[in-house]
Short mmCIF file of C-alpha atoms in Angstrom, two decimals:
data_model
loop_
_atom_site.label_atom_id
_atom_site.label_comp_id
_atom_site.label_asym_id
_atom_site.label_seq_id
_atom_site.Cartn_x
_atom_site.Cartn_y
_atom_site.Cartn_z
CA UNK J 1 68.22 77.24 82.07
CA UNK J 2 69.94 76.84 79.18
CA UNK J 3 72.76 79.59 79.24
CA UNK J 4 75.92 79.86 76.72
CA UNK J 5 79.01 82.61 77.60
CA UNK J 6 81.63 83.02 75.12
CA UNK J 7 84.72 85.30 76.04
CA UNK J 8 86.77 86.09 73.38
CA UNK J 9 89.66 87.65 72.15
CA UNK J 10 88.99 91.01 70.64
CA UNK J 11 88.80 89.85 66.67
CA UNK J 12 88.66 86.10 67.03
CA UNK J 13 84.93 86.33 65.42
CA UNK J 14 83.55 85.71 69.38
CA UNK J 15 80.63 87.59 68.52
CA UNK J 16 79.92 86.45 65.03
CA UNK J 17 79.92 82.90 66.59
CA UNK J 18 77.91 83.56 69.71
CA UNK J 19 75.21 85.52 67.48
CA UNK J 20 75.07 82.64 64.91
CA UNK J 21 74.97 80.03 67.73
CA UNK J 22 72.01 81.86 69.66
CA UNK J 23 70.15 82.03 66.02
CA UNK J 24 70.33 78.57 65.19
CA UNK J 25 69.26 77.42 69.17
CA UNK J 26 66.27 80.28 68.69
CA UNK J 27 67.60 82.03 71.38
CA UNK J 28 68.56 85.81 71.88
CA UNK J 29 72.15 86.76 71.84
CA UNK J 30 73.30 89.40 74.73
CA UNK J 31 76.41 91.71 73.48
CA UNK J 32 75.90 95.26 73.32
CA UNK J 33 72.45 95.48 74.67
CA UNK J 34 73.87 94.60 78.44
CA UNK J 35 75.70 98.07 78.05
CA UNK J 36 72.61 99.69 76.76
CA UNK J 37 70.70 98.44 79.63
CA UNK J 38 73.32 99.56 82.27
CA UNK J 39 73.57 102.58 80.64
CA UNK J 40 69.95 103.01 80.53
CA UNK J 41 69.71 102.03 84.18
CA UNK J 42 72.19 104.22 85.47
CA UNK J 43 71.04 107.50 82.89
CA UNK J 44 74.45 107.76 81.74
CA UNK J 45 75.60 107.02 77.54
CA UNK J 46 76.58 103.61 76.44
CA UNK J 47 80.03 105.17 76.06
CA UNK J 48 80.91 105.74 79.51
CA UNK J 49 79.59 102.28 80.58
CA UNK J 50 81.98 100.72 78.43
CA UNK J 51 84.68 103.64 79.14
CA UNK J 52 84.14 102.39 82.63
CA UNK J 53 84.33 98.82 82.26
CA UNK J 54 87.21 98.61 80.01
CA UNK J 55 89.06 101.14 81.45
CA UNK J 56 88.90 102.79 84.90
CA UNK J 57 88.27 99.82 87.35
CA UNK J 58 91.78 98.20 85.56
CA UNK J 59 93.50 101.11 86.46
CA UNK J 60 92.69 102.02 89.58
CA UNK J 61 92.83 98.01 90.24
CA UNK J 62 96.40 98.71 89.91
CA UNK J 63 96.03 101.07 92.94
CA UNK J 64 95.04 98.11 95.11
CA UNK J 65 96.83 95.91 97.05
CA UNK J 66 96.58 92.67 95.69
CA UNK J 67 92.80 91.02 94.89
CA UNK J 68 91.72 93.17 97.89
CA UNK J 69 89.56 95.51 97.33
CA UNK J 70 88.81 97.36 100.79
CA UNK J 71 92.24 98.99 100.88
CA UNK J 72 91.64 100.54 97.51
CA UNK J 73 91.09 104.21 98.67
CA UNK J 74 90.72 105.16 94.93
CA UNK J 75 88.12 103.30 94.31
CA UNK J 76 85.46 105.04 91.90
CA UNK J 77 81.96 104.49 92.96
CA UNK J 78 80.73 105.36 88.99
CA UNK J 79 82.66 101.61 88.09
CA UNK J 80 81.50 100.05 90.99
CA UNK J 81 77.55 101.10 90.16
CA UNK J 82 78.37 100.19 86.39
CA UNK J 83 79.63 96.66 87.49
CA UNK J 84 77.11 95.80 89.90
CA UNK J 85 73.92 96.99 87.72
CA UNK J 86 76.24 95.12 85.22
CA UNK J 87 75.91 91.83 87.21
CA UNK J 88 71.94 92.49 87.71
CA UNK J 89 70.96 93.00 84.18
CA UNK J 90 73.30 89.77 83.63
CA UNK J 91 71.43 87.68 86.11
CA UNK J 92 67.99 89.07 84.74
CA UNK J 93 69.04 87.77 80.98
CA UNK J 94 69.97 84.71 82.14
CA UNK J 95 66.30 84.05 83.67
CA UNK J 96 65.71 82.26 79.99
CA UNK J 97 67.78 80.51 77.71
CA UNK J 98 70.51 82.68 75.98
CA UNK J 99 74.09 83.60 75.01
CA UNK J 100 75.75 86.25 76.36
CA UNK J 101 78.95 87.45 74.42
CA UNK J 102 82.16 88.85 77.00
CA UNK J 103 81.30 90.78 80.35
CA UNK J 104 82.48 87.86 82.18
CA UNK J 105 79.30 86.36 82.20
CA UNK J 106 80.78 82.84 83.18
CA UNK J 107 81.94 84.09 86.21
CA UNK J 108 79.03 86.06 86.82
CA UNK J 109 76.46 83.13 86.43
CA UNK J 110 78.85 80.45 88.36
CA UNK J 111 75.60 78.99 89.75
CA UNK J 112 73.94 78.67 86.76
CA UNK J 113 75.24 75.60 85.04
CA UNK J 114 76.09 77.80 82.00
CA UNK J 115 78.24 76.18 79.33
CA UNK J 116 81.40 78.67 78.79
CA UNK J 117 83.34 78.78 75.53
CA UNK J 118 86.38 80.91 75.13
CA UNK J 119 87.42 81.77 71.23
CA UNK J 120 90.34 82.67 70.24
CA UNK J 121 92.82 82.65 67.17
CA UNK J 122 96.31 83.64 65.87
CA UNK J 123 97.12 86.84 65.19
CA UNK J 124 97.07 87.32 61.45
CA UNK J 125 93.38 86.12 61.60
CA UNK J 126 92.40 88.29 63.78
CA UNK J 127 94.17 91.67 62.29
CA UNK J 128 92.40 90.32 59.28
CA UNK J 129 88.52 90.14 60.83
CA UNK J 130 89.57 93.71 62.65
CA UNK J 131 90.84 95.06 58.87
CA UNK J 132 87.85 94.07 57.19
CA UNK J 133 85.51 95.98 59.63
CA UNK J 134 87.84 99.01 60.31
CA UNK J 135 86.25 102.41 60.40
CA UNK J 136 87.56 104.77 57.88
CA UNK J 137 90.86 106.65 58.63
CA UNK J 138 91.58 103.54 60.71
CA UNK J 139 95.47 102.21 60.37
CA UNK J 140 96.63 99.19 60.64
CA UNK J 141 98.68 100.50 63.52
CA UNK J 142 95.85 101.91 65.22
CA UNK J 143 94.15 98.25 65.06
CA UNK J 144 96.46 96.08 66.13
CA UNK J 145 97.33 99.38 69.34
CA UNK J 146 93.25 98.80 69.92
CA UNK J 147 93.58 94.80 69.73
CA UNK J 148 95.94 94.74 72.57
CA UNK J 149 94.42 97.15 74.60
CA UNK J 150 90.98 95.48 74.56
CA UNK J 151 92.81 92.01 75.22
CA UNK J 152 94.58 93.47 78.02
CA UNK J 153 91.86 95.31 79.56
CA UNK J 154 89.54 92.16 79.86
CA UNK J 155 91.97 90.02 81.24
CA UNK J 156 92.46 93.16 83.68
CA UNK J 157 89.01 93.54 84.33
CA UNK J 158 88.47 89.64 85.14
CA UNK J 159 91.22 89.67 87.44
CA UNK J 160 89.58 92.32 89.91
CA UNK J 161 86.39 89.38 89.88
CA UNK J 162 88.73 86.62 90.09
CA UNK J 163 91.57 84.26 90.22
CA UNK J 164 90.44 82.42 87.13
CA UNK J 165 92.36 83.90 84.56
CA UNK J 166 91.07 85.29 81.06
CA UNK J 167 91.88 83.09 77.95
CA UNK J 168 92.90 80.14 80.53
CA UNK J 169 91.45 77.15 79.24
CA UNK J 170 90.79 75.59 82.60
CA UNK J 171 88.18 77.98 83.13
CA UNK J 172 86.03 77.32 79.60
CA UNK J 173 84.56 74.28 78.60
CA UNK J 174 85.67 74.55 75.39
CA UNK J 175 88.01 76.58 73.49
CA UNK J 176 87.59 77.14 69.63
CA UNK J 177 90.24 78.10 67.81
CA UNK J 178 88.66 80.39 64.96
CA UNK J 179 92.38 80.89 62.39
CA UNK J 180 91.81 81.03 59.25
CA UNK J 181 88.34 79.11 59.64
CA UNK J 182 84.72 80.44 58.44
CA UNK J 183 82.84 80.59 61.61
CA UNK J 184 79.01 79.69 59.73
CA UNK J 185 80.90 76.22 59.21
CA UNK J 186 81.21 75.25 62.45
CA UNK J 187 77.54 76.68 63.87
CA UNK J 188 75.76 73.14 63.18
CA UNK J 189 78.46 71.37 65.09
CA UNK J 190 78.88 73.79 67.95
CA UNK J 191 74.81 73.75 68.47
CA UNK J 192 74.93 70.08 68.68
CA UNK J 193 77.66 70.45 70.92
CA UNK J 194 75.36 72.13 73.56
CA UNK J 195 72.61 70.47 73.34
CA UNK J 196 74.53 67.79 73.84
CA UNK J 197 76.56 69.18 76.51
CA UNK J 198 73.16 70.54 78.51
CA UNK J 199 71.76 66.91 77.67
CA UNK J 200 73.81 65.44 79.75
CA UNK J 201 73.78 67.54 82.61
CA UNK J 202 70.26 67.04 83.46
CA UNK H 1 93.91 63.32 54.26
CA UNK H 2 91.98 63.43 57.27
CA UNK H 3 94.14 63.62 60.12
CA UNK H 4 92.65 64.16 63.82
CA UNK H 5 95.64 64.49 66.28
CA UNK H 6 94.75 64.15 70.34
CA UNK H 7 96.67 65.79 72.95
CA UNK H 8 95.82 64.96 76.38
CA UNK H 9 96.22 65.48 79.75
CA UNK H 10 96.44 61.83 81.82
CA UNK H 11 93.14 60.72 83.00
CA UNK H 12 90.80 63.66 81.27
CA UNK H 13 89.89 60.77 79.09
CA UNK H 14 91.67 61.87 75.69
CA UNK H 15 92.58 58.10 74.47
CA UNK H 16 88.65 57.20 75.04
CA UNK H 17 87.54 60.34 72.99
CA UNK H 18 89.94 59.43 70.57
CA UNK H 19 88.95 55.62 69.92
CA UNK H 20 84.97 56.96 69.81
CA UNK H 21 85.35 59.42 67.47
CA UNK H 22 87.57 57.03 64.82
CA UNK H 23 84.83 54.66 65.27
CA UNK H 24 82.17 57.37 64.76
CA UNK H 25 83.87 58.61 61.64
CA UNK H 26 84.94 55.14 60.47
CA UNK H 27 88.56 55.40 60.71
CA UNK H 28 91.12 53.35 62.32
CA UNK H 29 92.14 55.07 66.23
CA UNK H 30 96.19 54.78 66.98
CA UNK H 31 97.61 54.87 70.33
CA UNK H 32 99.83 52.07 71.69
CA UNK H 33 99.67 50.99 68.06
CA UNK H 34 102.52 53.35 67.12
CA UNK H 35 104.72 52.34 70.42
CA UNK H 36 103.95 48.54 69.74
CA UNK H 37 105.27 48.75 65.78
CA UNK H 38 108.60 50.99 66.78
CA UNK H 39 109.42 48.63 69.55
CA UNK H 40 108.97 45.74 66.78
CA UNK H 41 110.96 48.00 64.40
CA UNK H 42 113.48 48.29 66.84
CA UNK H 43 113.71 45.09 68.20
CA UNK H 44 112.90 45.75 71.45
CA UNK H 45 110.04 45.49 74.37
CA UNK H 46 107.49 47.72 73.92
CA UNK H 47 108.08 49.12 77.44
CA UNK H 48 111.62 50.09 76.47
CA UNK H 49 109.82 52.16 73.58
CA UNK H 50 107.87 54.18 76.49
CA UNK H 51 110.45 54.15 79.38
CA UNK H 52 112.70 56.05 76.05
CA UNK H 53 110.25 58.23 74.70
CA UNK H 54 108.60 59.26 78.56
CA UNK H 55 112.17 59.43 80.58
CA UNK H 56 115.50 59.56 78.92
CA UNK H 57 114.84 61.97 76.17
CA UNK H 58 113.55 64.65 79.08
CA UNK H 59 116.26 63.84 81.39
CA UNK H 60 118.88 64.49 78.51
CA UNK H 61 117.36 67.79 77.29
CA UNK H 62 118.10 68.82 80.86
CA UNK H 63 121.63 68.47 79.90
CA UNK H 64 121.34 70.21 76.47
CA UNK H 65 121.95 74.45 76.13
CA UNK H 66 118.60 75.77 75.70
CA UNK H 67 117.05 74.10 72.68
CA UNK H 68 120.26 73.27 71.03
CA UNK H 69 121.06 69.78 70.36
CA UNK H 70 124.01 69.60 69.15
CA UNK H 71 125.63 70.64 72.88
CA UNK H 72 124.25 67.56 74.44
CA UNK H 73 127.08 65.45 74.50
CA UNK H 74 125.24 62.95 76.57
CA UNK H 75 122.56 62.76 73.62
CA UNK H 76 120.80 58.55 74.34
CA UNK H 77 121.40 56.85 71.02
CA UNK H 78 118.50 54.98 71.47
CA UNK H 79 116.00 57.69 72.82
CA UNK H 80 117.30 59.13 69.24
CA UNK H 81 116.12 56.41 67.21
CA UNK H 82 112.94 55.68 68.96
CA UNK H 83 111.97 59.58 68.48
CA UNK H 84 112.96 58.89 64.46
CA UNK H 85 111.36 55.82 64.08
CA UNK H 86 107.98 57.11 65.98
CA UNK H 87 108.23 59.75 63.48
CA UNK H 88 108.03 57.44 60.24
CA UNK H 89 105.92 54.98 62.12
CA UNK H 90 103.26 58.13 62.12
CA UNK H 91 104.06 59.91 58.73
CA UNK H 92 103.24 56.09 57.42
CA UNK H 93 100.17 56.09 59.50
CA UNK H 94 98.78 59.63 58.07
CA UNK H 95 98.89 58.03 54.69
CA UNK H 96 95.11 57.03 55.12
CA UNK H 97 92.25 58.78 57.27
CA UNK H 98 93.42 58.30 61.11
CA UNK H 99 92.94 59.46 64.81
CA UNK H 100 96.40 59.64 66.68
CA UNK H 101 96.27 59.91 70.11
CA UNK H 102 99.56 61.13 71.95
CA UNK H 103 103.43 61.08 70.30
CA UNK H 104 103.04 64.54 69.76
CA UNK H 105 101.35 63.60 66.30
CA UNK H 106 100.36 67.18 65.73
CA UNK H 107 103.93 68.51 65.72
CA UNK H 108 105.16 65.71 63.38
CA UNK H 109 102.17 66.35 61.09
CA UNK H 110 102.95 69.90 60.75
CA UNK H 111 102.09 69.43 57.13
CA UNK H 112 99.27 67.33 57.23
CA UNK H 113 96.83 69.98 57.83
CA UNK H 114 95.53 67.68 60.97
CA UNK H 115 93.09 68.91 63.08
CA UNK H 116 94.51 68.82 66.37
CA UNK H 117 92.23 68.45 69.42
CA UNK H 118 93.75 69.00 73.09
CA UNK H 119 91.32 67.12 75.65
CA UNK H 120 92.02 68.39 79.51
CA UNK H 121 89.61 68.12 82.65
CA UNK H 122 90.02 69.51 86.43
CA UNK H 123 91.83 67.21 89.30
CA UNK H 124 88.92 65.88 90.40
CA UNK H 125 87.68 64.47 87.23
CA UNK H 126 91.14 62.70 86.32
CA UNK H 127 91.70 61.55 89.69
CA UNK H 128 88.22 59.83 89.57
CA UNK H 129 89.05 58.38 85.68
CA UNK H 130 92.35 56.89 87.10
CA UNK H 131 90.90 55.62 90.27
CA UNK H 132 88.49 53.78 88.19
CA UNK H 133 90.67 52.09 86.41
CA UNK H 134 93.73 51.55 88.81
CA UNK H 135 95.74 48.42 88.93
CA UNK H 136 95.43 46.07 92.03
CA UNK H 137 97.68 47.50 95.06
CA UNK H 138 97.28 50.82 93.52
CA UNK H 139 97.17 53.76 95.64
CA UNK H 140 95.70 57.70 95.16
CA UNK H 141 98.74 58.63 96.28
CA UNK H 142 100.36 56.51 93.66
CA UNK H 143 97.99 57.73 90.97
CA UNK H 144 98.32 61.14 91.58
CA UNK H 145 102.04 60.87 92.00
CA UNK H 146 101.81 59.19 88.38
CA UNK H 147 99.34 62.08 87.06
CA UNK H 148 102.04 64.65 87.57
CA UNK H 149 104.68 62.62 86.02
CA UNK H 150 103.06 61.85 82.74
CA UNK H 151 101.89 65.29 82.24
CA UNK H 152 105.68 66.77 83.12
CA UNK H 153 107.00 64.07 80.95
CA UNK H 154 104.58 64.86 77.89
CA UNK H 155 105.40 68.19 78.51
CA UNK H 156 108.89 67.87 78.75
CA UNK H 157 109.11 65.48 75.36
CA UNK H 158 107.24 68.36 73.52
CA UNK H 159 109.72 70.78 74.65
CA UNK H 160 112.61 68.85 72.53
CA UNK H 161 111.03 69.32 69.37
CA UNK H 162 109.22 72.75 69.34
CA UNK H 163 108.87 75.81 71.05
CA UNK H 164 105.35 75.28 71.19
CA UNK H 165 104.26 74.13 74.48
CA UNK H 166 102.14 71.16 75.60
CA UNK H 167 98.64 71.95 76.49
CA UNK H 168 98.82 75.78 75.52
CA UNK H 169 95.35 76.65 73.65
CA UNK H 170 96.58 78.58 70.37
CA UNK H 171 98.88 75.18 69.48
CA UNK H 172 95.24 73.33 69.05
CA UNK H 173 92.39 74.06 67.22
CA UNK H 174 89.59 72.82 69.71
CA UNK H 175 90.14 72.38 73.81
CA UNK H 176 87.70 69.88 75.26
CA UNK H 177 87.06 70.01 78.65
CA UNK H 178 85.43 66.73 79.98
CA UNK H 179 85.33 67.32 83.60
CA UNK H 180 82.51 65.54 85.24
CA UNK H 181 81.34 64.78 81.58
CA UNK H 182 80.08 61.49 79.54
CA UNK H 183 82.56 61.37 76.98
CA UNK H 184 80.40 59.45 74.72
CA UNK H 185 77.79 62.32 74.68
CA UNK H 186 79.92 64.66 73.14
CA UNK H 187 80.77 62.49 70.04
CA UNK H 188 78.32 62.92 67.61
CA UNK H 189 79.35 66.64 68.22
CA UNK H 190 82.81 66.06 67.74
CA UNK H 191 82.06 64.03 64.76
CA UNK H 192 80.34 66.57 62.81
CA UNK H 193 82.79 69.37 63.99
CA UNK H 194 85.36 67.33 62.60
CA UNK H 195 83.86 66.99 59.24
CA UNK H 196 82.74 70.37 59.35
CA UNK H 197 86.33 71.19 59.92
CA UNK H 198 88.01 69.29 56.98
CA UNK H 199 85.10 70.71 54.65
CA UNK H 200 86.04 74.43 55.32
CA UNK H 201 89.69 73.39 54.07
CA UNK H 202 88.59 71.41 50.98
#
């Protein structure tokens, strides 16, 4: 199986890139229809899945001791059913050829040969990509509060699945640095780039 | 101009992606080049050049107050005019359509709009690129010994001039992982992300 991650950081254009990639490889792209699906799966709203994704299991993490999870007497069984039916819809997508933007797929799919990109960029482009898309009555303040709290949160909620750390380029195959750049440009390049890159692994 | 800078980590196969990728786009690949014209410059061996640039510049900085300069009174007068002349030797190179590999090109092209590529790979994969091309009498534990040093040296060098530190992501554009990868699969990737690259800035 062909199978593409991208994480991100929150305004870096991840998603623009992973949607544009899966259209010109003619394959879906998986972002906000994983929390859909959980949602739909555990008959609760979209809302809470990602309320419980992004937030509870990273702070009652903190309650823990360590990476170990048994002696967290805290633990919240709503996160744990949200991450496991998480992992199940993941593994079900990844049955045919796709990208799948954030929810740690990479880590999730370890044993599927997936090719994992991380994007990223400096900070001015990203308050930019977040301005132009800001809801109305939306601050700058209130942005750049949101930008570091998403950040934060996913390289919290990575940390309770593993060692590897979010945004550490070790752990991607490549890393594309999206500053001041127009992400359509670089779609031809970054297809041939995996097919090239699943070419050679078989 | 179009300027591609490589950083590298020892034996992830930087200097290899570098010469394929000049010769893919048609333009000339530097490396020892730049060492082999400041030791001429200089009027000295060649080795001298990298025993200065790799040792006594690092072990002096230990000496210095933070990043100041001007404290270290046991500043290398030769270490200084290596660093200078490695600096015009490159500014002259950058003058026509180039790949640098190494010298910390990217920092001394700050101008230059180069795009500046960081190749890294896991253990494994270096330790098997240095094994396969290890001198006679060479040992693993030699090579790995040598790994570490080049890396901490590279490091180290970068450290002198800028606050922006060797092999951290948001200082490159692109981060090319080659572990357990053909190199030369990946170029005709490379080559059209490069283009693609110096097209969005025209």
């Amino acid at each position: 199986m062909r199978i593409i991650t991208i994480g991100r950081e929150f305004g870096s254009g991840g998603r623009e890139l992973g949607k544009r990639l899966a259209d010109a490889l003619g394959v879906p792209c998986y972002d906000k229809e994983i929390i859909r699906e959980v949602a739909m799966l555990q008959g609760i709203p979209s809302s809470q899945v990602e309320n419980v994704s992004q937030m509870e299991i990273a702070s009652i993490y903190t309650g823990t001791i360590g990476n170990t999870f048994a002696s967290n007497v805290y633990f919240n069984k709503l996160a744990m059913d949200v991450m496991i039916e998480q992992t199940n819809v993941i593994k079900k997508l990844a049955k045919t050829d796709c990208v799948i933007v954030g929810r740690q797929a990479d880590l999730i799919l370890k044993d599927y040969n997936s090719l994992n990109l991380f994007v990223y960029a400096d900070f001015e482009s990203k308050l930019k990509r977040c301005l132009a898309r800001a809801k109305a009555g939306e601050t700058e303040k209130d942005i750049i509060k949101q930008m570091k709290k998403i950040d934060k949160e996913r390289a919290s909620r990575r940390s309770i699945m593993s060692a590897e750390k979010w945004g550490r380029k070790e752990n991607y195959h490549f890393c594309i640095n999206t500053s001041g750049k127009d992400i359509k440009s670089l779609i031809p390049a970054l297809k041939e780039l995996a097919l090239a890159w699943f070419k050679d692994k078989e």
